[in-house]
């Protein structure tokens, strides 16, 4: 039998059981969980755009193989193995009774599939008798595994800046802006040019990191103190969550997540035509 035939017939190949029986993979930090939780809150249309689907009104999708690669990388090992098996089974999918044989520990398969369905990576078809991967996710995961493109947006070429900033300039500017936000949170006295703009202050209030006090001032909350102690990657996801929940238009939420996930694979200081 070919590898595809073995996978789709539920043969006893090692991958899901290896993932199931091996020690759990350490996810690095909570930013991974936060990222998946944000994706779960997207509606069906936003998830489809995130994975590269288009509709009649929108010829260009926000998602691509890079957004799919990022989401796939956030999955737990068992979830990844189920996705890979379904990938080789093609658009027809696989009978769910056969798929259950891939995992022996009671309840593990159902929990993994529930996570994948909540992310719209896997869907039940034929009156819930089969499992399959939606076309957009399947296509772009295949492209990601094949390594068809070097970086996001590289196929569109690069833009030419007349006076591109140097890496040192970019680093200094971003550090200066981010440090000023953190200092503002702690109540540090800042120069007028360093105080975050009003929109940023409103954003911090909306995220419940700061609260108004007498005299029109702001002070840090307990949640803000916790924010300062988080790794920077997790701090970013907290702000992304706030933006998606209360600032981004509903129709643009998938596009915002797609942009952030794609940026993770870009090179700092390089120009992109997006």
JSON list of C-alpha atoms in Angstrom, two decimals, residues 2-217:
[
{"chain": "A", "resi": 2, "resn": "UNK", "atom": "CA", "xyz": [1.08, 3.58, -0.57]},
{"chain": "A", "resi": 3, "resn": "UNK", "atom": "CA", "xyz": [1.52, 5.96, 2.34]},
{"chain": "A", "resi": 4, "resn": "UNK", "atom": "CA", "xyz": [-1.73, 7.68, 1.36]},
{"chain": "A", "resi": 5, "resn": "UNK", "atom": "CA", "xyz": [-3.64, 4.39, 1.26]},
{"chain": "A", "resi": 6, "resn": "UNK", "atom": "CA", "xyz": [-2.25, 3.30, 4.62]},
{"chain": "A", "resi": 7, "resn": "UNK", "atom": "CA", "xyz": [-3.19, 6.59, 6.26]},
{"chain": "A", "resi": 8, "resn": "UNK", "atom": "CA", "xyz": [-6.72, 6.66, 4.84]},
{"chain": "A", "resi": 9, "resn": "UNK", "atom": "CA", "xyz": [-7.39, 3.02, 5.79]},
{"chain": "A", "resi": 10, "resn": "UNK", "atom": "CA", "xyz": [-6.49, 3.65, 9.40]},
{"chain": "A", "resi": 11, "resn": "UNK", "atom": "CA", "xyz": [-3.40, 1.43, 9.32]},
{"chain": "A", "resi": 12, "resn": "UNK", "atom": "CA", "xyz": [-1.26, 1.23, 12.43]},
{"chain": "A", "resi": 13, "resn": "UNK", "atom": "CA", "xyz": [1.41, 3.76, 11.53]},
{"chain": "A", "resi": 14, "resn": "UNK", "atom": "CA", "xyz": [3.23, 5.39, 14.42]},
{"chain": "A", "resi": 15, "resn": "UNK", "atom": "CA", "xyz": [2.69, 9.11, 14.06]},
{"chain": "A", "resi": 16, "resn": "UNK", "atom": "CA", "xyz": [-0.47, 9.87, 16.11]},
{"chain": "A", "resi": 17, "resn": "UNK", "atom": "CA", "xyz": [0.37, 7.32, 18.78]},
{"chain": "A", "resi": 18, "resn": "UNK", "atom": "CA", "xyz": [3.91, 8.66, 19.03]},
{"chain": "A", "resi": 19, "resn": "UNK", "atom": "CA", "xyz": [2.47, 12.11, 19.61]},
{"chain": "A", "resi": 20, "resn": "UNK", "atom": "CA", "xyz": [-0.06, 10.70, 22.06]},
{"chain": "A", "resi": 21, "resn": "UNK", "atom": "CA", "xyz": [2.42, 8.67, 24.12]},
{"chain": "A", "resi": 22, "resn": "UNK", "atom": "CA", "xyz": [5.44, 10.97, 24.03]},
{"chain": "A", "resi": 23, "resn": "UNK", "atom": "CA", "xyz": [5.82, 13.75, 26.63]},
{"chain": "A", "resi": 24, "resn": "UNK", "atom": "CA", "xyz": [3.73, 16.82, 25.81]},
{"chain": "A", "resi": 25, "resn": "UNK", "atom": "CA", "xyz": [5.57, 19.38, 23.70]},
{"chain": "A", "resi": 26, "resn": "UNK", "atom": "CA", "xyz": [6.33, 22.56, 25.52]},
{"chain": "A", "resi": 27, "resn": "UNK", "atom": "CA", "xyz": [4.67, 25.38, 23.66]},
{"chain": "A", "resi": 28, "resn": "UNK", "atom": "CA", "xyz": [7.30, 27.96, 24.57]},
{"chain": "A", "resi": 29, "resn": "UNK", "atom": "CA", "xyz": [4.99, 30.54, 26.17]},
{"chain": "A", "resi": 30, "resn": "UNK", "atom": "CA", "xyz": [1.34, 31.42, 26.57]},
{"chain": "A", "resi": 31, "resn": "UNK", "atom": "CA", "xyz": [1.36, 33.50, 23.40]},
{"chain": "A", "resi": 32, "resn": "UNK", "atom": "CA", "xyz": [0.64, 30.31, 21.45]},
{"chain": "A", "resi": 33, "resn": "UNK", "atom": "CA", "xyz": [-2.51, 29.60, 23.45]},
{"chain": "A", "resi": 34, "resn": "UNK", "atom": "CA", "xyz": [-3.59, 33.22, 23.24]},
{"chain": "A", "resi": 35, "resn": "UNK", "atom": "CA", "xyz": [-3.08, 33.15, 19.49]},
{"chain": "A", "resi": 36, "resn": "UNK", "atom": "CA", "xyz": [-5.30, 30.10, 19.04]},
{"chain": "A", "resi": 37, "resn": "UNK", "atom": "CA", "xyz": [-7.95, 31.54, 21.35]},
{"chain": "A", "resi": 38, "resn": "UNK", "atom": "CA", "xyz": [-8.06, 34.69, 19.24]},
{"chain": "A", "resi": 39, "resn": "UNK", "atom": "CA", "xyz": [-8.50, 32.62, 16.07]},
{"chain": "A", "resi": 40, "resn": "UNK", "atom": "CA", "xyz": [-11.32, 30.65, 17.69]},
{"chain": "A", "resi": 41, "resn": "UNK", "atom": "CA", "xyz": [-13.26, 33.89, 18.24]},
{"chain": "A", "resi": 42, "resn": "UNK", "atom": "CA", "xyz": [-13.24, 34.71, 14.52]},
{"chain": "A", "resi": 43, "resn": "UNK", "atom": "CA", "xyz": [-16.43, 33.96, 12.62]},
{"chain": "A", "resi": 44, "resn": "UNK", "atom": "CA", "xyz": [-16.51, 31.35, 9.86]},
{"chain": "A", "resi": 45, "resn": "UNK", "atom": "CA", "xyz": [-15.89, 33.83, 7.03]},
{"chain": "A", "resi": 46, "resn": "UNK", "atom": "CA", "xyz": [-12.92, 35.41, 8.84]},
{"chain": "A", "resi": 47, "resn": "UNK", "atom": "CA", "xyz": [-11.35, 31.99, 9.47]},
{"chain": "A", "resi": 48, "resn": "UNK", "atom": "CA", "xyz": [-11.78, 31.05, 5.84]},
{"chain": "A", "resi": 49, "resn": "UNK", "atom": "CA", "xyz": [-10.05, 34.26, 4.72]},
{"chain": "A", "resi": 50, "resn": "UNK", "atom": "CA", "xyz": [-7.29, 33.64, 7.25]},
{"chain": "A", "resi": 51, "resn": "UNK", "atom": "CA", "xyz": [-6.62, 30.26, 5.64]},
{"chain": "A", "resi": 52, "resn": "UNK", "atom": "CA", "xyz": [-6.69, 31.62, 2.09]},
{"chain": "A", "resi": 53, "resn": "UNK", "atom": "CA", "xyz": [-10.28, 31.23, 0.91]},
{"chain": "A", "resi": 54, "resn": "UNK", "atom": "CA", "xyz": [-11.86, 33.87, -1.32]},
{"chain": "A", "resi": 55, "resn": "UNK", "atom": "CA", "xyz": [-15.40, 34.74, -2.31]},
{"chain": "A", "resi": 56, "resn": "UNK", "atom": "CA", "xyz": [-17.11, 36.32, -5.30]},
{"chain": "A", "resi": 57, "resn": "UNK", "atom": "CA", "xyz": [-16.72, 39.83, -3.90]},
{"chain": "A", "resi": 58, "resn": "UNK", "atom": "CA", "xyz": [-13.08, 39.48, -2.87]},
{"chain": "A", "resi": 59, "resn": "UNK", "atom": "CA", "xyz": [-10.59, 38.18, -5.41]},
{"chain": "A", "resi": 60, "resn": "UNK", "atom": "CA", "xyz": [-7.62, 38.45, -3.04]},
{"chain": "A", "resi": 61, "resn": "UNK", "atom": "CA", "xyz": [-7.54, 36.57, 0.24]},
{"chain": "A", "resi": 62, "resn": "UNK", "atom": "CA", "xyz": [-5.81, 37.77, 3.38]},
{"chain": "A", "resi": 63, "resn": "UNK", "atom": "CA", "xyz": [-4.43, 34.31, 4.10]},
{"chain": "A", "resi": 64, "resn": "UNK", "atom": "CA", "xyz": [-1.76, 32.22, 2.42]},
{"chain": "A", "resi": 65, "resn": "UNK", "atom": "CA", "xyz": [0.55, 29.31, 3.14]},
{"chain": "A", "resi": 66, "resn": "UNK", "atom": "CA", "xyz": [2.32, 31.39, 5.77]},
{"chain": "A", "resi": 67, "resn": "UNK", "atom": "CA", "xyz": [-0.78, 32.03, 7.86]},
{"chain": "A", "resi": 68, "resn": "UNK", "atom": "CA", "xyz": [-1.70, 28.34, 7.61]},
{"chain": "A", "resi": 69, "resn": "UNK", "atom": "CA", "xyz": [1.86, 27.34, 8.53]},
{"chain": "A", "resi": 70, "resn": "UNK", "atom": "CA", "xyz": [1.71, 29.58, 11.61]},
{"chain": "A", "resi": 71, "resn": "UNK", "atom": "CA", "xyz": [-1.60, 28.16, 12.80]},
{"chain": "A", "resi": 72, "resn": "UNK", "atom": "CA", "xyz": [-0.46, 24.59, 12.16]},
{"chain": "A", "resi": 73, "resn": "UNK", "atom": "CA", "xyz": [2.68, 25.27, 14.20]},
{"chain": "A", "resi": 74, "resn": "UNK", "atom": "CA", "xyz": [0.56, 26.31, 17.20]},
{"chain": "A", "resi": 75, "resn": "UNK", "atom": "CA", "xyz": [-1.32, 23.01, 17.32]},
{"chain": "A", "resi": 76, "resn": "UNK", "atom": "CA", "xyz": [-0.51, 20.25, 19.81]},
{"chain": "A", "resi": 77, "resn": "UNK", "atom": "CA", "xyz": [1.40, 17.23, 18.41]},
{"chain": "A", "resi": 78, "resn": "UNK", "atom": "CA", "xyz": [-1.64, 14.95, 18.29]},
{"chain": "A", "resi": 79, "resn": "UNK", "atom": "CA", "xyz": [-3.68, 17.61, 16.52]},
{"chain": "A", "resi": 80, "resn": "UNK", "atom": "CA", "xyz": [-0.89, 18.08, 13.98]},
{"chain": "A", "resi": 81, "resn": "UNK", "atom": "CA", "xyz": [-0.71, 14.35, 13.28]},
{"chain": "A", "resi": 82, "resn": "UNK", "atom": "CA", "xyz": [-4.45, 14.12, 12.68]},
{"chain": "A", "resi": 83, "resn": "UNK", "atom": "CA", "xyz": [-4.25, 17.05, 10.26]},
{"chain": "A", "resi": 84, "resn": "UNK", "atom": "CA", "xyz": [-1.35, 15.46, 8.35]},
{"chain": "A", "resi": 85, "resn": "UNK", "atom": "CA", "xyz": [-3.23, 12.18, 7.99]},
{"chain": "A", "resi": 86, "resn": "UNK", "atom": "CA", "xyz": [-6.34, 13.95, 6.76]},
{"chain": "A", "resi": 87, "resn": "UNK", "atom": "CA", "xyz": [-4.18, 15.97, 4.36]},
{"chain": "A", "resi": 88, "resn": "UNK", "atom": "CA", "xyz": [-3.01, 12.86, 2.50]},
{"chain": "A", "resi": 89, "resn": "UNK", "atom": "CA", "xyz": [-6.58, 11.55, 2.38]},
{"chain": "A", "resi": 90, "resn": "UNK", "atom": "CA", "xyz": [-7.55, 14.41, 0.08]},
{"chain": "A", "resi": 91, "resn": "UNK", "atom": "CA", "xyz": [-10.80, 16.35, -0.26]},
{"chain": "A", "resi": 92, "resn": "UNK", "atom": "CA", "xyz": [-12.93, 13.21, 0.08]},
{"chain": "A", "resi": 93, "resn": "UNK", "atom": "CA", "xyz": [-11.80, 12.88, 3.68]},
{"chain": "A", "resi": 94, "resn": "UNK", "atom": "CA", "xyz": [-11.86, 9.72, 5.75]},
{"chain": "A", "resi": 95, "resn": "UNK", "atom": "CA", "xyz": [-14.58, 7.75, 7.52]},
{"chain": "A", "resi": 96, "resn": "UNK", "atom": "CA", "xyz": [-14.68, 8.91, 11.13]},
{"chain": "A", "resi": 97, "resn": "UNK", "atom": "CA", "xyz": [-14.84, 5.35, 12.45]},
{"chain": "A", "resi": 98, "resn": "UNK", "atom": "CA", "xyz": [-11.50, 4.63, 10.76]},
{"chain": "A", "resi": 99, "resn": "UNK", "atom": "CA", "xyz": [-10.02, 7.90, 11.98]},
{"chain": "A", "resi": 100, "resn": "UNK", "atom": "CA", "xyz": [-10.80, 6.98, 15.60]},
{"chain": "A", "resi": 101, "resn": "UNK", "atom": "CA", "xyz": [-8.45, 4.00, 15.24]},
{"chain": "A", "resi": 102, "resn": "UNK", "atom": "CA", "xyz": [-5.54, 6.43, 14.87]},
{"chain": "A", "resi": 103, "resn": "UNK", "atom": "CA", "xyz": [-5.66, 7.13, 18.62]},
{"chain": "A", "resi": 104, "resn": "UNK", "atom": "CA", "xyz": [-5.96, 4.56, 21.39]},
{"chain": "A", "resi": 105, "resn": "UNK", "atom": "CA", "xyz": [-6.31, 6.67, 24.55]},
{"chain": "A", "resi": 106, "resn": "UNK", "atom": "CA", "xyz": [-9.99, 7.16, 25.32]},
{"chain": "A", "resi": 107, "resn": "UNK", "atom": "CA", "xyz": [-11.21, 10.69, 24.67]},
{"chain": "A", "resi": 108, "resn": "UNK", "atom": "CA", "xyz": [-7.98, 11.99, 23.11]},
{"chain": "A", "resi": 109, "resn": "UNK", "atom": "CA", "xyz": [-9.23, 11.78, 19.55]},
{"chain": "A", "resi": 110, "resn": "UNK", "atom": "CA", "xyz": [-12.52, 13.53, 20.34]},
{"chain": "A", "resi": 111, "resn": "UNK", "atom": "CA", "xyz": [-10.76, 16.34, 22.22]},
{"chain": "A", "resi": 112, "resn": "UNK", "atom": "CA", "xyz": [-8.26, 16.89, 19.42]},
{"chain": "A", "resi": 113, "resn": "UNK", "atom": "CA", "xyz": [-10.95, 16.94, 16.74]},
{"chain": "A", "resi": 114, "resn": "UNK", "atom": "CA", "xyz": [-13.03, 19.37, 18.82]},
{"chain": "A", "resi": 115, "resn": "UNK", "atom": "CA", "xyz": [-10.10, 21.81, 18.89]},
{"chain": "A", "resi": 116, "resn": "UNK", "atom": "CA", "xyz": [-9.55, 21.45, 15.15]},
{"chain": "A", "resi": 117, "resn": "UNK", "atom": "CA", "xyz": [-13.24, 21.98, 14.43]},
{"chain": "A", "resi": 118, "resn": "UNK", "atom": "CA", "xyz": [-13.31, 25.11, 16.60]},
{"chain": "A", "resi": 119, "resn": "UNK", "atom": "CA", "xyz": [-10.45, 26.48, 14.49]},
{"chain": "A", "resi": 120, "resn": "UNK", "atom": "CA", "xyz": [-12.19, 25.36, 11.27]},
{"chain": "A", "resi": 121, "resn": "UNK", "atom": "CA", "xyz": [-9.18, 23.27, 10.29]},
{"chain": "A", "resi": 122, "resn": "UNK", "atom": "CA", "xyz": [-11.28, 20.11, 10.19]},
{"chain": "A", "resi": 123, "resn": "UNK", "atom": "CA", "xyz": [-14.95, 19.72, 9.33]},
{"chain": "A", "resi": 124, "resn": "UNK", "atom": "CA", "xyz": [-17.43, 16.86, 9.45]},
{"chain": "A", "resi": 125, "resn": "UNK", "atom": "CA", "xyz": [-19.18, 16.03, 6.16]},
{"chain": "A", "resi": 126, "resn": "UNK", "atom": "CA", "xyz": [-21.68, 13.44, 4.87]},
{"chain": "A", "resi": 127, "resn": "UNK", "atom": "CA", "xyz": [-23.93, 13.72, 7.93]},
{"chain": "A", "resi": 128, "resn": "UNK", "atom": "CA", "xyz": [-20.89, 13.69, 10.26]},
{"chain": "A", "resi": 129, "resn": "UNK", "atom": "CA", "xyz": [-19.77, 10.32, 8.90]},
{"chain": "A", "resi": 130, "resn": "UNK", "atom": "CA", "xyz": [-16.49, 11.68, 7.48]},
{"chain": "A", "resi": 131, "resn": "UNK", "atom": "CA", "xyz": [-13.78, 14.14, 8.45]},
{"chain": "A", "resi": 132, "resn": "UNK", "atom": "CA", "xyz": [-11.97, 16.35, 5.96]},
{"chain": "A", "resi": 133, "resn": "UNK", "atom": "CA", "xyz": [-9.84, 19.48, 5.80]},
{"chain": "A", "resi": 134, "resn": "UNK", "atom": "CA", "xyz": [-11.47, 22.47, 4.06]},
{"chain": "A", "resi": 135, "resn": "UNK", "atom": "CA", "xyz": [-9.96, 23.18, 0.65]},
{"chain": "A", "resi": 136, "resn": "UNK", "atom": "CA", "xyz": [-8.21, 26.48, 1.45]},
{"chain": "A", "resi": 137, "resn": "UNK", "atom": "CA", "xyz": [-6.41, 25.15, 4.53]},
{"chain": "A", "resi": 138, "resn": "UNK", "atom": "CA", "xyz": [-5.49, 21.90, 2.77]},
{"chain": "A", "resi": 139, "resn": "UNK", "atom": "CA", "xyz": [-4.10, 23.67, -0.30]},
{"chain": "A", "resi": 140, "resn": "UNK", "atom": "CA", "xyz": [-2.01, 26.17, 1.61]},
{"chain": "A", "resi": 141, "resn": "UNK", "atom": "CA", "xyz": [-0.73, 23.61, 4.10]},
{"chain": "A", "resi": 142, "resn": "UNK", "atom": "CA", "xyz": [0.49, 21.56, 1.14]},
{"chain": "A", "resi": 143, "resn": "UNK", "atom": "CA", "xyz": [2.25, 24.63, -0.23]},
{"chain": "A", "resi": 144, "resn": "UNK", "atom": "CA", "xyz": [3.81, 25.37, 3.13]},
{"chain": "A", "resi": 145, "resn": "UNK", "atom": "CA", "xyz": [5.14, 21.82, 3.50]},
{"chain": "A", "resi": 146, "resn": "UNK", "atom": "CA", "xyz": [6.54, 21.98, -0.03]},
{"chain": "A", "resi": 147, "resn": "UNK", "atom": "CA", "xyz": [8.33, 25.26, 0.69]},
{"chain": "A", "resi": 148, "resn": "UNK", "atom": "CA", "xyz": [7.13, 26.90, -2.52]},
{"chain": "A", "resi": 149, "resn": "UNK", "atom": "CA", "xyz": [7.94, 30.49, -1.51]},
{"chain": "A", "resi": 150, "resn": "UNK", "atom": "CA", "xyz": [10.84, 32.00, 0.38]},
{"chain": "A", "resi": 151, "resn": "UNK", "atom": "CA", "xyz": [8.91, 34.60, 2.37]},
{"chain": "A", "resi": 152, "resn": "UNK", "atom": "CA", "xyz": [5.42, 36.12, 2.45]},
{"chain": "A", "resi": 153, "resn": "UNK", "atom": "CA", "xyz": [4.73, 38.51, -0.43]},
{"chain": "A", "resi": 154, "resn": "UNK", "atom": "CA", "xyz": [8.04, 37.67, -2.15]},
{"chain": "A", "resi": 155, "resn": "UNK", "atom": "CA", "xyz": [6.23, 36.68, -5.34]},
{"chain": "A", "resi": 156, "resn": "UNK", "atom": "CA", "xyz": [5.00, 40.27, -5.66]},
{"chain": "A", "resi": 157, "resn": "UNK", "atom": "CA", "xyz": [8.59, 41.54, -5.58]},
{"chain": "A", "resi": 158, "resn": "UNK", "atom": "CA", "xyz": [9.95, 44.24, -3.32]},
{"chain": "A", "resi": 159, "resn": "UNK", "atom": "CA", "xyz": [9.43, 47.95, -3.18]},
{"chain": "A", "resi": 160, "resn": "UNK", "atom": "CA", "xyz": [12.37, 50.32, -3.57]},
{"chain": "A", "resi": 161, "resn": "UNK", "atom": "CA", "xyz": [12.62, 53.01, -0.91]},
{"chain": "A", "resi": 162, "resn": "UNK", "atom": "CA", "xyz": [14.53, 56.14, -1.81]},
{"chain": "A", "resi": 163, "resn": "UNK", "atom": "CA", "xyz": [15.81, 56.50, 1.74]},
{"chain": "A", "resi": 164, "resn": "UNK", "atom": "CA", "xyz": [15.26, 53.18, 3.52]},
{"chain": "A", "resi": 165, "resn": "UNK", "atom": "CA", "xyz": [15.81, 53.24, 7.29]},
{"chain": "A", "resi": 166, "resn": "UNK", "atom": "CA", "xyz": [18.71, 51.24, 8.60]},
{"chain": "A", "resi": 167, "resn": "UNK", "atom": "CA", "xyz": [18.24, 48.31, 10.96]},
{"chain": "A", "resi": 168, "resn": "UNK", "atom": "CA", "xyz": [19.68, 50.39, 13.80]},
{"chain": "A", "resi": 169, "resn": "UNK", "atom": "CA", "xyz": [17.19, 53.17, 13.12]},
{"chain": "A", "resi": 170, "resn": "UNK", "atom": "CA", "xyz": [14.28, 50.75, 13.06]},
{"chain": "A", "resi": 171, "resn": "UNK", "atom": "CA", "xyz": [15.45, 49.09, 16.25]},
{"chain": "A", "resi": 172, "resn": "UNK", "atom": "CA", "xyz": [15.96, 52.38, 18.08]},
{"chain": "A", "resi": 173, "resn": "UNK", "atom": "CA", "xyz": [12.61, 53.79, 16.99]},
{"chain": "A", "resi": 174, "resn": "UNK", "atom": "CA", "xyz": [10.57, 50.69, 17.92]},
{"chain": "A", "resi": 175, "resn": "UNK", "atom": "CA", "xyz": [12.35, 50.28, 21.25]},
{"chain": "A", "resi": 176, "resn": "UNK", "atom": "CA", "xyz": [11.81, 53.96, 22.04]},
{"chain": "A", "resi": 177, "resn": "UNK", "atom": "CA", "xyz": [8.07, 53.79, 21.30]},
{"chain": "A", "resi": 178, "resn": "UNK", "atom": "CA", "xyz": [7.55, 50.49, 23.15]},
{"chain": "A", "resi": 179, "resn": "UNK", "atom": "CA", "xyz": [9.61, 51.56, 26.17]},
{"chain": "A", "resi": 180, "resn": "UNK", "atom": "CA", "xyz": [7.62, 54.80, 26.44]},
{"chain": "A", "resi": 181, "resn": "UNK", "atom": "CA", "xyz": [4.37, 52.82, 26.57]},
{"chain": "A", "resi": 182, "resn": "UNK", "atom": "CA", "xyz": [5.74, 50.61, 29.35]},
{"chain": "A", "resi": 183, "resn": "UNK", "atom": "CA", "xyz": [7.07, 53.63, 31.28]},
{"chain": "A", "resi": 184, "resn": "UNK", "atom": "CA", "xyz": [3.71, 55.38, 30.88]},
{"chain": "A", "resi": 185, "resn": "UNK", "atom": "CA", "xyz": [2.03, 52.32, 32.38]},
{"chain": "A", "resi": 186, "resn": "UNK", "atom": "CA", "xyz": [4.23, 52.53, 35.46]},
{"chain": "A", "resi": 187, "resn": "UNK", "atom": "CA", "xyz": [3.51, 56.24, 35.94]},
{"chain": "A", "resi": 188, "resn": "UNK", "atom": "CA", "xyz": [7.00, 57.37, 35.03]},
{"chain": "A", "resi": 189, "resn": "UNK", "atom": "CA", "xyz": [7.32, 61.10, 34.28]},
{"chain": "A", "resi": 190, "resn": "UNK", "atom": "CA", "xyz": [7.94, 61.39, 30.54]},
{"chain": "A", "resi": 191, "resn": "UNK", "atom": "CA", "xyz": [8.99, 64.17, 28.25]},
{"chain": "A", "resi": 192, "resn": "UNK", "atom": "CA", "xyz": [6.07, 65.60, 26.29]},
{"chain": "A", "resi": 193, "resn": "UNK", "atom": "CA", "xyz": [7.34, 64.06, 23.05]},
{"chain": "A", "resi": 194, "resn": "UNK", "atom": "CA", "xyz": [7.54, 60.63, 24.68]},
{"chain": "A", "resi": 195, "resn": "UNK", "atom": "CA", "xyz": [4.00, 60.51, 26.11]},
{"chain": "A", "resi": 196, "resn": "UNK", "atom": "CA", "xyz": [1.87, 58.06, 24.10]},
{"chain": "A", "resi": 197, "resn": "UNK", "atom": "CA", "xyz": [-0.84, 59.75, 21.99]},
{"chain": "A", "resi": 198, "resn": "UNK", "atom": "CA", "xyz": [-4.41, 59.91, 23.26]},
{"chain": "A", "resi": 199, "resn": "UNK", "atom": "CA", "xyz": [-5.50, 56.99, 21.06]},
{"chain": "A", "resi": 200, "resn": "UNK", "atom": "CA", "xyz": [-2.83, 54.81, 22.71]},
{"chain": "A", "resi": 201, "resn": "UNK", "atom": "CA", "xyz": [-3.95, 55.91, 26.17]},
{"chain": "A", "resi": 202, "resn": "UNK", "atom": "CA", "xyz": [-7.57, 55.07, 25.31]},
{"chain": "A", "resi": 203, "resn": "UNK", "atom": "CA", "xyz": [-6.36, 51.70, 24.04]},
{"chain": "A", "resi": 204, "resn": "UNK", "atom": "CA", "xyz": [-4.62, 50.98, 27.36]},
{"chain": "A", "resi": 205, "resn": "UNK", "atom": "CA", "xyz": [-7.80, 51.89, 29.24]},
{"chain": "A", "resi": 206, "resn": "UNK", "atom": "CA", "xyz": [-9.88, 49.69, 26.98]},
{"chain": "A", "resi": 207, "resn": "UNK", "atom": "CA", "xyz": [-7.53, 46.77, 27.64]},
{"chain": "A", "resi": 208, "resn": "UNK", "atom": "CA", "xyz": [-8.00, 47.43, 31.39]},
{"chain": "A", "resi": 209, "resn": "UNK", "atom": "CA", "xyz": [-4.29, 47.97, 31.84]},
{"chain": "A", "resi": 210, "resn": "UNK", "atom": "CA", "xyz": [-4.88, 51.49, 33.20]},
{"chain": "A", "resi": 211, "resn": "UNK", "atom": "CA", "xyz": [-7.79, 53.21, 34.94]},
{"chain": "A", "resi": 212, "resn": "UNK", "atom": "CA", "xyz": [-8.73, 56.91, 35.32]},
{"chain": "A", "resi": 213, "resn": "UNK", "atom": "CA", "xyz": [-8.13, 58.64, 38.66]},
{"chain": "A", "resi": 214, "resn": "UNK", "atom": "CA", "xyz": [-8.73, 62.14, 39.97]},
{"chain": "A", "resi": 215, "resn": "UNK", "atom": "CA", "xyz": [-7.36, 65.01, 37.96]},
{"chain": "A", "resi": 216, "resn": "UNK", "atom": "CA", "xyz": [-7.81, 63.27, 34.63]},
{"chain": "A", "resi": 217, "resn": "UNK", "atom": "CA", "xyz": [-4.75, 61.08, 35.24]}
]
